[in-house]
CSV table of C-alpha atoms in Angstrom, one decimal:
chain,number,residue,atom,x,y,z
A,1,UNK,CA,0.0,0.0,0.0
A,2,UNK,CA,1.1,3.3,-0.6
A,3,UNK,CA,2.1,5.7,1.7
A,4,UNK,CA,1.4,9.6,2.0
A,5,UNK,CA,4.5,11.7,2.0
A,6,UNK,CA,3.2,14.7,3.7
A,7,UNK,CA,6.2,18.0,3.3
A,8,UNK,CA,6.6,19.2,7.0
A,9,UNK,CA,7.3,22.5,7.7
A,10,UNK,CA,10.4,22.1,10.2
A,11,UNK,CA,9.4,25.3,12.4
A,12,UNK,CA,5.5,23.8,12.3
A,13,UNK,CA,7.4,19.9,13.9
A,14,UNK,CA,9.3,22.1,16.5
A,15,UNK,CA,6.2,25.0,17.4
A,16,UNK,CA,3.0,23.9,16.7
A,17,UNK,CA,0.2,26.0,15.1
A,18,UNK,CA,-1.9,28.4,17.2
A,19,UNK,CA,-0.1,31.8,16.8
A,20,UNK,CA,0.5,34.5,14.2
A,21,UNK,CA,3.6,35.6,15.2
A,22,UNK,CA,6.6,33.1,16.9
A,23,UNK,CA,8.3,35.6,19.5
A,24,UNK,CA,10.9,32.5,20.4
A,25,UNK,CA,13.4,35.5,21.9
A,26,UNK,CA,13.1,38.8,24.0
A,27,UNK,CA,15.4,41.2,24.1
A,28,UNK,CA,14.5,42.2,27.0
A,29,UNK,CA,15.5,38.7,28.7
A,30,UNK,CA,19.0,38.7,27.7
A,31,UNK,CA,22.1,41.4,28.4
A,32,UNK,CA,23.7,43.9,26.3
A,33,UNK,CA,26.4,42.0,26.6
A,34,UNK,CA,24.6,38.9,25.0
A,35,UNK,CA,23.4,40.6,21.9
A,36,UNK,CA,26.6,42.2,20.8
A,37,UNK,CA,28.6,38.9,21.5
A,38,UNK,CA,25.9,37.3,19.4
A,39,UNK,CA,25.1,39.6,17.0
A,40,UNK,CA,27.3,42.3,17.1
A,41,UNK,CA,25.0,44.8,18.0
A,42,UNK,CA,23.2,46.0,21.6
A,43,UNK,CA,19.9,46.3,22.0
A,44,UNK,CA,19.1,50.1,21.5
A,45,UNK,CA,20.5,49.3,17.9
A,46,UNK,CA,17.9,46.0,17.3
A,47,UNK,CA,15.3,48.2,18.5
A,48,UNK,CA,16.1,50.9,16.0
A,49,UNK,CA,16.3,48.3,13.0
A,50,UNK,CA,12.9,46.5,14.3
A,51,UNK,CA,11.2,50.3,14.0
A,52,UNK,CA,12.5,50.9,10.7
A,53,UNK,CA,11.6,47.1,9.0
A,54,UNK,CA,8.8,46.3,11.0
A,55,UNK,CA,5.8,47.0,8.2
A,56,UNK,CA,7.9,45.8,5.6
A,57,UNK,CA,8.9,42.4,7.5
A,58,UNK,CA,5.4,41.7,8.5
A,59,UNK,CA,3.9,41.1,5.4
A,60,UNK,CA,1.0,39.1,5.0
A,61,UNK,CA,2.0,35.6,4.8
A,62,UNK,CA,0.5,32.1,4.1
A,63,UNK,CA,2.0,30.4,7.4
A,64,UNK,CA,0.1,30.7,10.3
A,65,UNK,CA,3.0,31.1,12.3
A,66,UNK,CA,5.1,33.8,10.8
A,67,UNK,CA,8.6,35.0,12.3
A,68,UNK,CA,8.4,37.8,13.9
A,69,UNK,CA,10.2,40.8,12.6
A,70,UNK,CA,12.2,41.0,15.9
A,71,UNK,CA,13.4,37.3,15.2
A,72,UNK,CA,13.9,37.7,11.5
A,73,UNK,CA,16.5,40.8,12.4
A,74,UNK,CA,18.4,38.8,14.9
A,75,UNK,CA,18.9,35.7,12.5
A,76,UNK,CA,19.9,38.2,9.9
A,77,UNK,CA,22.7,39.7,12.1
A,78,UNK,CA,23.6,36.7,13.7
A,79,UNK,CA,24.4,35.5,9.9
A,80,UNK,CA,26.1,39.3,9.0
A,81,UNK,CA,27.6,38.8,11.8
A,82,UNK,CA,28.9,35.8,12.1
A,83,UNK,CA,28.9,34.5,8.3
A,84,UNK,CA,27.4,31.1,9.5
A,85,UNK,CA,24.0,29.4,9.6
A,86,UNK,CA,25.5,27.3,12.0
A,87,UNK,CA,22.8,25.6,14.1
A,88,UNK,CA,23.1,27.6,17.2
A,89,UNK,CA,22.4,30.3,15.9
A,90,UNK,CA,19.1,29.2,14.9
A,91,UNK,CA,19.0,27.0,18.3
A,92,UNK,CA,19.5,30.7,20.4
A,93,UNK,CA,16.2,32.3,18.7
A,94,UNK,CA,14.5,28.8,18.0
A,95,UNK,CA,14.1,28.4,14.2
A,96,UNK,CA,15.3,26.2,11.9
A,97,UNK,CA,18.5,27.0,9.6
A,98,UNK,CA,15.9,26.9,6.7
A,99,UNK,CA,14.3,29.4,8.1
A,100,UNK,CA,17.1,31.6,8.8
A,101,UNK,CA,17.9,31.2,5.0
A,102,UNK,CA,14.5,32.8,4.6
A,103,UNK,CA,15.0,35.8,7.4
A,104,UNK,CA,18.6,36.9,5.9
A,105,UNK,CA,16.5,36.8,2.1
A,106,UNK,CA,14.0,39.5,3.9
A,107,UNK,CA,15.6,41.3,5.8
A,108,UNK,CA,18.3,41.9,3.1
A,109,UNK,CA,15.6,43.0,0.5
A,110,UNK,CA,14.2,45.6,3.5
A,111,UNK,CA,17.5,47.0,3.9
A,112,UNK,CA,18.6,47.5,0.2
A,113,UNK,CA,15.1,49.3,-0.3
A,114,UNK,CA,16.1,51.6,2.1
A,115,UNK,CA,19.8,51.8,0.7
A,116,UNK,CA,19.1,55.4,-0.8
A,117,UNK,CA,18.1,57.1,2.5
A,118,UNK,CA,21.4,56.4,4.2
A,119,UNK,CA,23.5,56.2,1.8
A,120,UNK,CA,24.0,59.2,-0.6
A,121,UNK,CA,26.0,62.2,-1.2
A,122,UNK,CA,24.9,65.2,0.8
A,123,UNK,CA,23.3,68.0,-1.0
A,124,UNK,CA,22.9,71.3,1.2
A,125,UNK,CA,25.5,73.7,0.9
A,126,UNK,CA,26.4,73.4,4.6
A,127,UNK,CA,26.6,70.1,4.8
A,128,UNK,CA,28.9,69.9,1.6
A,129,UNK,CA,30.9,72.4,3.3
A,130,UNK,CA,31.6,70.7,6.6
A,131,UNK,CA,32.7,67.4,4.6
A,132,UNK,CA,35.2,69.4,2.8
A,133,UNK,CA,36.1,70.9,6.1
A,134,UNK,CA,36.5,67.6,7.7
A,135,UNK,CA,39.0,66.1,5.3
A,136,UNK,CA,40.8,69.0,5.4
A,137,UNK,CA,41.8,68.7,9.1
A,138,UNK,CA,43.4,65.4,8.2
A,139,UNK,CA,46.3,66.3,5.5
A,140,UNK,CA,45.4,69.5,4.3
A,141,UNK,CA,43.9,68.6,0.9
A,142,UNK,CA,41.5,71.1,-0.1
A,143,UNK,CA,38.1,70.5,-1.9
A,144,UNK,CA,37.8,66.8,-0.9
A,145,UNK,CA,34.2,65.5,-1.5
A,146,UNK,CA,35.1,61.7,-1.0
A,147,UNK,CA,37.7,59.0,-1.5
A,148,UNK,CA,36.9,56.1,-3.9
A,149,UNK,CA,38.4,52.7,-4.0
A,150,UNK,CA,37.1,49.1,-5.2
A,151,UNK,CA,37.4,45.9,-3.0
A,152,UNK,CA,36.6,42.6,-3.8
A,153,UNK,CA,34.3,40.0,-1.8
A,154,UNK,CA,34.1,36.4,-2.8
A,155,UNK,CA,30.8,34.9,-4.2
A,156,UNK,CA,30.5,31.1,-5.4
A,157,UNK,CA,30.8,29.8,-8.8
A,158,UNK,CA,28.0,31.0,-10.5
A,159,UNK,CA,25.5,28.2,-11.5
A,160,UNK,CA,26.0,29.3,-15.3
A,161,UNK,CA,29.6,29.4,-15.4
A,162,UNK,CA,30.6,33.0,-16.1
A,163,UNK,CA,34.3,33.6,-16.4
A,164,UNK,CA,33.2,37.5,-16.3
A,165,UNK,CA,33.3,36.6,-12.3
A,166,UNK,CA,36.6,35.1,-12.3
A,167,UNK,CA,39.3,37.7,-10.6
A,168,UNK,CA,43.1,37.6,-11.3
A,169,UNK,CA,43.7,35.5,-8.5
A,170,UNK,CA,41.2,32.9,-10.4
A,171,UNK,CA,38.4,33.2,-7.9
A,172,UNK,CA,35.1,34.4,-8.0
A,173,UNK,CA,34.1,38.0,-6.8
A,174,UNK,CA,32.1,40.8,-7.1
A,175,UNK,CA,34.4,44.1,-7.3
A,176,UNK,CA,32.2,46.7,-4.9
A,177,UNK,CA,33.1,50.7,-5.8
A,178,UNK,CA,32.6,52.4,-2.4
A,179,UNK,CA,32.6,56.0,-1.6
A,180,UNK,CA,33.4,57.3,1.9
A,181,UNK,CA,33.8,60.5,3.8
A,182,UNK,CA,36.4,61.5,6.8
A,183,UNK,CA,34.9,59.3,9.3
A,184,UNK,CA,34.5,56.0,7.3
A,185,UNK,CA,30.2,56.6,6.4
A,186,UNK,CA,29.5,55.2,2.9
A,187,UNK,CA,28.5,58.0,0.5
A,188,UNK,CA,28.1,55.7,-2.3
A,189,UNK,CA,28.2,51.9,-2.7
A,190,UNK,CA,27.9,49.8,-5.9
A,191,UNK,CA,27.9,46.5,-4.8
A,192,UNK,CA,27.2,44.5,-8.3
A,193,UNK,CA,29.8,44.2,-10.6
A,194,UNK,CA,31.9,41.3,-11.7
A,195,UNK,CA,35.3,40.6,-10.5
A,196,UNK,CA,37.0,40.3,-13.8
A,197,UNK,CA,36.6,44.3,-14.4
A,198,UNK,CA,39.2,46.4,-13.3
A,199,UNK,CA,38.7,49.3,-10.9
A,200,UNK,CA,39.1,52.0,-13.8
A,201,UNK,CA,36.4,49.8,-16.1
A,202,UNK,CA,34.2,49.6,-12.9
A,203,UNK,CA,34.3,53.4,-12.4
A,204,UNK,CA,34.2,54.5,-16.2
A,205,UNK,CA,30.4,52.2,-16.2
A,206,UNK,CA,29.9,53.1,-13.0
A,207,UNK,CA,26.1,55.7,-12.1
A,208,UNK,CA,29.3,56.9,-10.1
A,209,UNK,CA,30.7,58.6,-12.9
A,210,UNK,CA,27.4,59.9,-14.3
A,211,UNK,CA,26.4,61.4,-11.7
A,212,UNK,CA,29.4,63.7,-11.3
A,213,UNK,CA,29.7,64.5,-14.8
A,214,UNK,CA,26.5,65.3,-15.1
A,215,UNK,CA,25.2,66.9,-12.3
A,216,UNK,CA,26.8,66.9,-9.0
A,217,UNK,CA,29.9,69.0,-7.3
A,218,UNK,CA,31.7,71.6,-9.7
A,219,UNK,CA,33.4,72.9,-7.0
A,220,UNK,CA,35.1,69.7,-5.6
A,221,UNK,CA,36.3,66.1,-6.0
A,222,UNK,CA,37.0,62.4,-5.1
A,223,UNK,CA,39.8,61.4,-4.5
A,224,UNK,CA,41.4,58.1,-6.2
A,225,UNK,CA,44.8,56.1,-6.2
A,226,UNK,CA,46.5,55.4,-9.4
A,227,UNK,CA,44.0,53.0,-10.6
A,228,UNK,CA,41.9,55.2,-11.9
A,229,UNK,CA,42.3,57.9,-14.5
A,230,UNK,CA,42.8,61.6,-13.8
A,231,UNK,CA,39.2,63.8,-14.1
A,232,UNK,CA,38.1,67.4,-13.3
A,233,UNK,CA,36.6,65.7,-10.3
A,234,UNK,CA,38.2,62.7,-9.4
A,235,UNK,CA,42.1,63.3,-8.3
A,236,UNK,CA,44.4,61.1,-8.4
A,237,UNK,CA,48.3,60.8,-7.3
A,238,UNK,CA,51.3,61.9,-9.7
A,239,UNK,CA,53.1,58.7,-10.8
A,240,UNK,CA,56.6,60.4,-10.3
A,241,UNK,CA,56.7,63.2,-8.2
A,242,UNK,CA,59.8,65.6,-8.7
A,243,UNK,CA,59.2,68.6,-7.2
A,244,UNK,CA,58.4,69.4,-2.8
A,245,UNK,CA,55.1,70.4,-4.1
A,246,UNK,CA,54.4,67.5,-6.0
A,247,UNK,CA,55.6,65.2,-3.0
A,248,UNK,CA,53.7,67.7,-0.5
A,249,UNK,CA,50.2,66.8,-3.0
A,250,UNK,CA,51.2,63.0,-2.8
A,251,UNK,CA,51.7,62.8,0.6
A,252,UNK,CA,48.2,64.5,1.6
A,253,UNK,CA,46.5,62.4,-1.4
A,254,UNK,CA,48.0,59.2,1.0
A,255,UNK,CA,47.2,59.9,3.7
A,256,UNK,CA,43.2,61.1,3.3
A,257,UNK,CA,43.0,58.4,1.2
A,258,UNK,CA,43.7,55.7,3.6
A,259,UNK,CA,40.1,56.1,5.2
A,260,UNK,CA,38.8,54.3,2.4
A,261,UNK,CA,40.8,51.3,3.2
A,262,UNK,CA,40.4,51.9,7.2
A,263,UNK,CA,36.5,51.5,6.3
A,264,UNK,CA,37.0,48.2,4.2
A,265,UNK,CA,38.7,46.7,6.9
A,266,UNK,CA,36.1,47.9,9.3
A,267,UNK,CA,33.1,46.7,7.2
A,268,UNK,CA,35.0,43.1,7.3
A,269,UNK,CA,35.8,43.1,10.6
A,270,UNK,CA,32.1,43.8,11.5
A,271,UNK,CA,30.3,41.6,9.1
A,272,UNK,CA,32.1,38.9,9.2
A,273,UNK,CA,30.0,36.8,5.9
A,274,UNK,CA,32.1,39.4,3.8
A,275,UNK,CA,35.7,38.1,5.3
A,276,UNK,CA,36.1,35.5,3.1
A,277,UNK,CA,36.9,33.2,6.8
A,278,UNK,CA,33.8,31.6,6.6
A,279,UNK,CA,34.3,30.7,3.2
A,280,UNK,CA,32.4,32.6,-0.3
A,281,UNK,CA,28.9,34.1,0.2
A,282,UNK,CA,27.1,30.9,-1.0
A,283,UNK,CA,24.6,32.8,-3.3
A,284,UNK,CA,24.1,34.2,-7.0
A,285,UNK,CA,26.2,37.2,-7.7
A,286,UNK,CA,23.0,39.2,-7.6
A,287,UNK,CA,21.8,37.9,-4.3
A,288,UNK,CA,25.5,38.5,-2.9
A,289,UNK,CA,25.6,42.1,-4.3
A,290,UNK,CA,22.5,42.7,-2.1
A,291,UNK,CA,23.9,41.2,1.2
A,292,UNK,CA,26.9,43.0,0.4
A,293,UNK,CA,24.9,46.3,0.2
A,294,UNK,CA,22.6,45.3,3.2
A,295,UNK,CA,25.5,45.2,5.4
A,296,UNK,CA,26.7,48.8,3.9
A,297,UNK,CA,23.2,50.1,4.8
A,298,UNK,CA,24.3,48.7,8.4
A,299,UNK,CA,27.4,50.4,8.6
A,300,UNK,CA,25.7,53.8,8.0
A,301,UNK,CA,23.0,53.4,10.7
A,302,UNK,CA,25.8,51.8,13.3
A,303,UNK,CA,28.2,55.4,12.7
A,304,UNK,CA,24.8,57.4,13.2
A,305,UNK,CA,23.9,55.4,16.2
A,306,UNK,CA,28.0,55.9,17.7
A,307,UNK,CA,29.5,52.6,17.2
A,308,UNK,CA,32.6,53.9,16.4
A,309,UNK,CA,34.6,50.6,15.2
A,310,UNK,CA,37.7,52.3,13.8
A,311,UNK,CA,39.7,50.8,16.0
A,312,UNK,CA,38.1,47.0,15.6
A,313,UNK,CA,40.8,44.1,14.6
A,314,UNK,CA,40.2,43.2,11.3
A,315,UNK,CA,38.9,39.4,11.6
A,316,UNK,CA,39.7,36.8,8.8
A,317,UNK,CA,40.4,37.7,5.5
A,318,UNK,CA,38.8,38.5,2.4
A,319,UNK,CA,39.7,36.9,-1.0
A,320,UNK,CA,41.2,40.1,-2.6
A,321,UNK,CA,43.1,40.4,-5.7
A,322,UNK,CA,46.1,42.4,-5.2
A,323,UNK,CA,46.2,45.4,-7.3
A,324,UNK,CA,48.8,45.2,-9.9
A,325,UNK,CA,47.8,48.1,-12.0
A,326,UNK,CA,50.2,50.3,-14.0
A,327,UNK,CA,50.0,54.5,-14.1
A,328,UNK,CA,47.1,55.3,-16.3
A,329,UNK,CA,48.1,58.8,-17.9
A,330,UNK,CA,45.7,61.3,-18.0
A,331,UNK,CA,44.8,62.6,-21.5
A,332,UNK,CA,42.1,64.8,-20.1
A,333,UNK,CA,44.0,68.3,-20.9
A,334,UNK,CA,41.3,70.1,-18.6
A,335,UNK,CA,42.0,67.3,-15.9
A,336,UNK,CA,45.7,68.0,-15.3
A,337,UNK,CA,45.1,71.5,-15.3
A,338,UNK,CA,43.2,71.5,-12.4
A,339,UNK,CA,45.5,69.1,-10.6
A,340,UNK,CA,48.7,71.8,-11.3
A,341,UNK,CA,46.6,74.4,-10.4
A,342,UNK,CA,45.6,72.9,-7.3
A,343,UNK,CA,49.1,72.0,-6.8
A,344,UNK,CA,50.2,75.6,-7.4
A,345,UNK,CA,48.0,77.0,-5.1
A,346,UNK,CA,47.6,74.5,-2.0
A,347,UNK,CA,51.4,72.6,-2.0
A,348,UNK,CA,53.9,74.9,-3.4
């Protein structure tokens, strides 16, 4: 005789029906000390993030015993986090690893729909001002809107095998373009494309690019290493300095910079799925673009909420192509111009 095969939900064997939310974990029952252990974050900071997604995390739903939006955040930063679906993680809020799968997918999605508010170029003159202002106290380069730099995060292979993935160590990554300001907060992240393309080929495609050509900042720029190409608003380092001035501008361009690369190794030390030590973010390169993104959102809300990490270890490691790029050459007349003039005026 045949026999039924009924498919189980694996939360349903563990919780029973009866409810239509599972609160499996308080906050409230566990210490500060707990949460940021477990998830990296305290309490006041889970709040904030269960305000903000709330609506869009309690959706209607077909189970009649849907996660919680508290729980879905927790699992979602325990994974961020921690880079694991391990078992006890689920175990500590009481869902299955399935459903954790399902958590990180949601709460990602909330998170890159609200990518735009916190991340994005400031627009009031004030404001513009004050970030010019603030670079300036750290070497003494004038007109400083941002730094720029790529980094790489490892994905798996993709299911259709697309070499346009493949890095120059022979991995798969995406190559992120990040944007920061003096303290490390993201300006502008661009999380999607494939690790085969250079940094200048990311940049030339990038809305990056458009957007200052087009529209944004005449009166200031980014500022670049000697990856990219020289632009009206996008300054980069002289390949063979000769004169004190020109050492005096290198020497500034260094060292305001390096806060681009102080914030990658934050970002990694905090969310640890991005390390690489857990292994490659086991998703499709769009998926991992949007975790990778999810986690920038994050970083935003944690400087806005004090959670200074600067001085954070970086944990693990992250599967990053050296750069072995020559000097591109500027042959943007109206480029090097404003780089002598700036030059002339600021370093000589």
């Amino acid at each position: 005789m045949a026999v039924p095969i009924a498919v189980l939900d694996c939360d349903l064997l563990l919780y029973g029906r009866g409810h239509r939310t599972l609160d499996r974990f308080k906050l409230e029952d566990v210490t500060d000390e707990y949460l940021v252990s477990t998830y990296g974050f305290p309490r006041q900071f889970i709040c904030y993030l269960v305000d903000l997604l709330g609506a869009t995390l309690s959706r209607p739903t077909q189970r009649s015993r849907a996660i919680s939006p508290e729980t879905q955040i927790l699992a979602a930063l325990g994974f961020y986090t921690s880079g694991s679906f391990q078992t006890r993680m689920g175990d500590a809020i009481g869902i299955s690893q399935a459903s954790m799968s399902r958590c990180v997918a949601n709460v990602t999605e909330a998170l890159v729909e609200r990518a735009s508010q916190f991340i994005h170029f400031p627009e009031d003159e004030a404001t513009v001002q004050t970030l010019k202002d603030d670079f300036y106290g750290l070497a003494g380069m004038p007109g400083v809107l941002g730094v720029v730099d790529c980094t790489h995060v490892a994905i798996k292979a993709p299911n259709a095998e697309d070499l346009s993935y493949v890095n120059r160590k022979g991995l798969h990554s995406l190559n992120c373009l990040m944007v920061c300001d003096s303290r490390g907060a993201l300006l502008s992240a661009e999380t999607h494309w494939p690790g085969s393309l250079p940094d200048c080929t990311v940049l030339e495609q990038a809305a990056l690019t458009s957007q200052f050509e087009t529209e944004l900042h005449k009166d200031g720029w980014l500022l670049g290493d000697s990856s990219f190409v020289l632009r009206t608003w996008l300054m980069t380092p002289l390949h063979i300095p000769e004169t004190p001035a020109e050492y005096r501008y290198n020497m500034a361009h260094s060292a305001t910079h390096n806060v681009i690369e102080r914030t990658f190794r934050t970002i990694r030390s905090r969310f640890r799925c991005l390390d690489g030590s857990k292994g490659t973010l086991q998703y499709s390169p769009e998926k991992s673009s949007h975790i990778i993104l999810a986690c920038c959102v994050l970083h935003n809300i944690s400087l806005q909420h004090g959670l200074d990490v600067w001085s954070s270890p970086a944990a693990g490691h992250m599967e990053q192509p050296e750069e072995e790029y020559e000097q591109i050459e500027s042959v943007d007349s109206e480029a090097c111009r404003v780089r002598q003039e700036l030059l002339l005026t600021h370093f000589s």
